[in-house]
Amino acid sequence: MASENSTEGGPVTQVGEGQEAEEATPPVLTVGAPRVGEVLAERYELAEHINDDAAGRQVWQGVDVVLRRPVAVVLRYPGGDSAQEMLQAAVTASRVIHPNLAGVYDAIDEDTRAYVVREWISGEALRELVVDGPLDAERATSIAHAVASAVAAVHATGMVHGNVHPGTVMVADDGRVVLADARATDGDTPDTDVRAIGGILYFALTGHWPHAEVGPSSLPDAVRDGSGAIAAPRMVRAGVPAYLDDLTMDLIDDRLALPSADVLAAELDRLDVAADEPFMVEAGPLRFSAVEEGLPEQPLATRRKLVIGVASLLVIATVGLLLGINALADRGTPEDTAGPGPGVAATTTEQPGGDTPAPAAPKPVALTRDQVRIVDPEGDRRELGDAPLMVDGKRDTAWESDTYKNLPFGDKSGMGVLIKFAEPIDVRSVQVNLSGTGASAELFSGQGDTGSTAAGDRKIVTDYKTRIGEPIENHEATTLTFQGFPEDQKHQYLLVWFTKLPTTSEGKMRLEIQEITVQARG
């Protein structure tokens, strides 16, 4: 277990420090240290002393004897006025519930000592994950997406996190990414949080932290040239996609205006889903605006793309001209211009270095409120409302199931969403955004809708047997993407069938579908 080195002022994590404090906090004397087996507040049994942090607080692993779950207990001596900042920060953080934020359960002042009880995260910090080498682009994007989602939830309450850092980004053993140890100061703003997410991307991709751009740290500084200019991730290591390189550099460039955390989270969500889709590889990052007087309106990354784009067009035009000249030179008689004769195959446009035409970019399919409904063959029909919220284009609204007590789906075999297109279409992918991780689901195609009744739903489940793609089991992210649609088939009816519920940050089991999006072949 890594050491706890965060400073005073927020819920703490039992792993790694966050940003460096401007001034070291003097140690707090510990008198009457607790012992293994002691029960605090008649509920929290201390199991193991992990370490003491830089602020003199003791970090323990404990057990909530009522709910029988592991907890982290952070004790400070003495309590009273000297502990109010820590306690108030914990109370404030407890109001923000999000699957990518460490939960704060309790904050107690006993005068002689004070302690905060929070979620125990079994895993390791991002700074530890990168010790063995930088992460691949897909994993770096997924982690940054989770952090951005957590920060957006904090900002939505009017608060600032103030400590987004590889030491406070935790990757749990089950794959869940958790941001902990908020400790905003007067100098912190929403922009400092968003810029730090750029630092998270840079660190994950390179193993270095951009001190000058994001904030000082004990981590190794970014790679720089002789003038001190920072090296882009693609210059540090091979294999970083251009779109991710551009987005990272734009986020840490203080000459560019930053997006809000929720906008950045949506962009990272798009890139996270599309990491394995070739048509998205050249998709550019958010179009940031220049904030420094005298700079052009377009960001640096956009200007780089324009230069490359113009050069590419010139090359294409030149090649086209040469091909046209050669074609004219080969024409011997007027009959030769009539096209291929019997038995001669027509030619197709090929990409340089390849033998097949470039695939057309997919196009989104707009879904209306009447094109989705809940399929619940074994339920009491109380969970059918609000289905239109899944296609309203908003990630802050969601259809919610009831809360179930046991996995995989209470006493049911599952529940589903029936998608009904206006006409058969050539579907490429179906994406389902959830509010929690750990879901299991499958996608089926079928014919027709037998009506929103228990009998009709049972028939849907019985008749829809053609599975599309592979089942998704215990998914570690909040976005489920179904692909594998045959190119020679069109579909008008699809059933997304859930067989396991996600677990919420409160430890409850509930399905919350924020948005469903469909893409068709171009």
Phi, psi and omega in degrees: 000129181287162185282157177261117184230017181286161182262175185300145167124021178184172174298138186251158175253154180275015181227130166054154179270167175259220181298152178290138177283149179294324177227139181293137177278129181296146180298148178258129181295138179254120180238134179064052184303143179292169183231159177301133180095346178293141181251119180268140178052030179056027184213323189253107181273128180280124185254321183204133175279117183277308181181178172248139181271179185293341179269005179085007179276146177268134179249122182238150163266131181227185179226129172283107187288346178277309181267355178054053177226150179289147178221160169259132180241123181246116184252143177229136178242133349278183174269224177065217186298324184291343182254002186296323181297316179297315183293318181295321178298321179294318179298317180296315181294330182293344182278349181257113181253119181203141182298341180256016175240138177294129182284140175254123188261325188202154175215118190229135177245118178252018179073301179285339177203157176226153180209150177244135179248126183219174182301135174270123180257116177267107183169211178216157182285159178302322180299331178279325179298325186275355179304322181278358179137155180302159181273158175287165187300320183295316181289322178299318179295317181297318180293315179297324177299315180296318180295317179298321178296319178295315180296320178299322178294321177295314181296329181297338179268359182090002181262168175238142180284307174080001184211046177278115192198153179302340177278345180248001174264111186256135173249108184289163180300334179271006178094348180293137178260128186231133175258131184227180169062051176294138177202062182295141174248180182298333182276354183273143179224169174304325179296323180295326176295314183294319179296325179294331175295324172300321176296322177299315178299315181299315181295316181298325184275337186235338186083009180235151181249128182282091186301306186295326185275328188242321181154151181294153182197163175281352178289156179297140182290162178298157176288134184224158176271186184298334180270359181091001179290138183286142178273135178294154180307323181292340177276340181273323182210157179276158172092004178274121180300148183300319183296324180285324176299314180296315181298316180299312182293325178294322182293327183262005179269110185286000175275351183249140176290141184267150172284166172289163183297323181290325176293318178297320179299320179295320179294316178293328175298316178298315181290325179297315180293322189269010186301329182256014181254116186303327185291346181264353187301323182266008180292128184280166179282185178303145178275097180278152178261145177287139181247349181272129184301134178099344179278149176293162184294328184280140179293167181299318181297321180294319179296321177300318181294321180296318179299313179297320181296316179296317179299320180295319179297321178297318178297315181298318181296319180295314179298319179298320179296316180296319179295321179296318178298316180297321181295319179294323181293330182280348184281117182268315183225164178303329182295334183292343184270003186279356180103175183293143180275186181302134177084358180258125184284140175288148182272158176237158178287122181251152176275150178305131178077009180226172183246359184235154178295153177291133179293143178289145179295140180292160180234141181291148178249117181287128178251136178258169183299334181276357185258005176225145173206159181275137176251116186222077187289340186245007184262187181263010175070019179270351188253021187271342184284167175067012178303326179301340179295343180283347183228028181268004178077012183238128179276350180268005173240153184202150167277136182238137172277176169293167175268129183251151187272336184218149177278161003279330183210051183062228179262013180258160171278342178156180175219164183211175175235124177266126178253126184238109178279156180295331178206163178300133180228161180271088186284140175254318181204154173233127182242132180238120179262124180248167178266352180222167181256169176096008182283154171237136184203161176224160178240130181234153172246156180198195183232120170082167178237120184273006176104149183275071173227166179300317179295318179296320179292323178296323179291322176302310182297324180288319187276332183276093185242354181274105182281138176256123179068199182259148175299149176256122185244129174045054188296132185277350179247172181269355180248123177257128179238121179257126178228196179086022178287131177300138184288340185261014182232145174248154185228140176245335181230128178228146178237116172270114188247116181266132180243354177212136182277148168287159175255127182282172180294341177274004181082011179265163182247113185206146177259122177234112181259113183278318184200144173239127178233145182234140174237138178250160177292141182289000000 
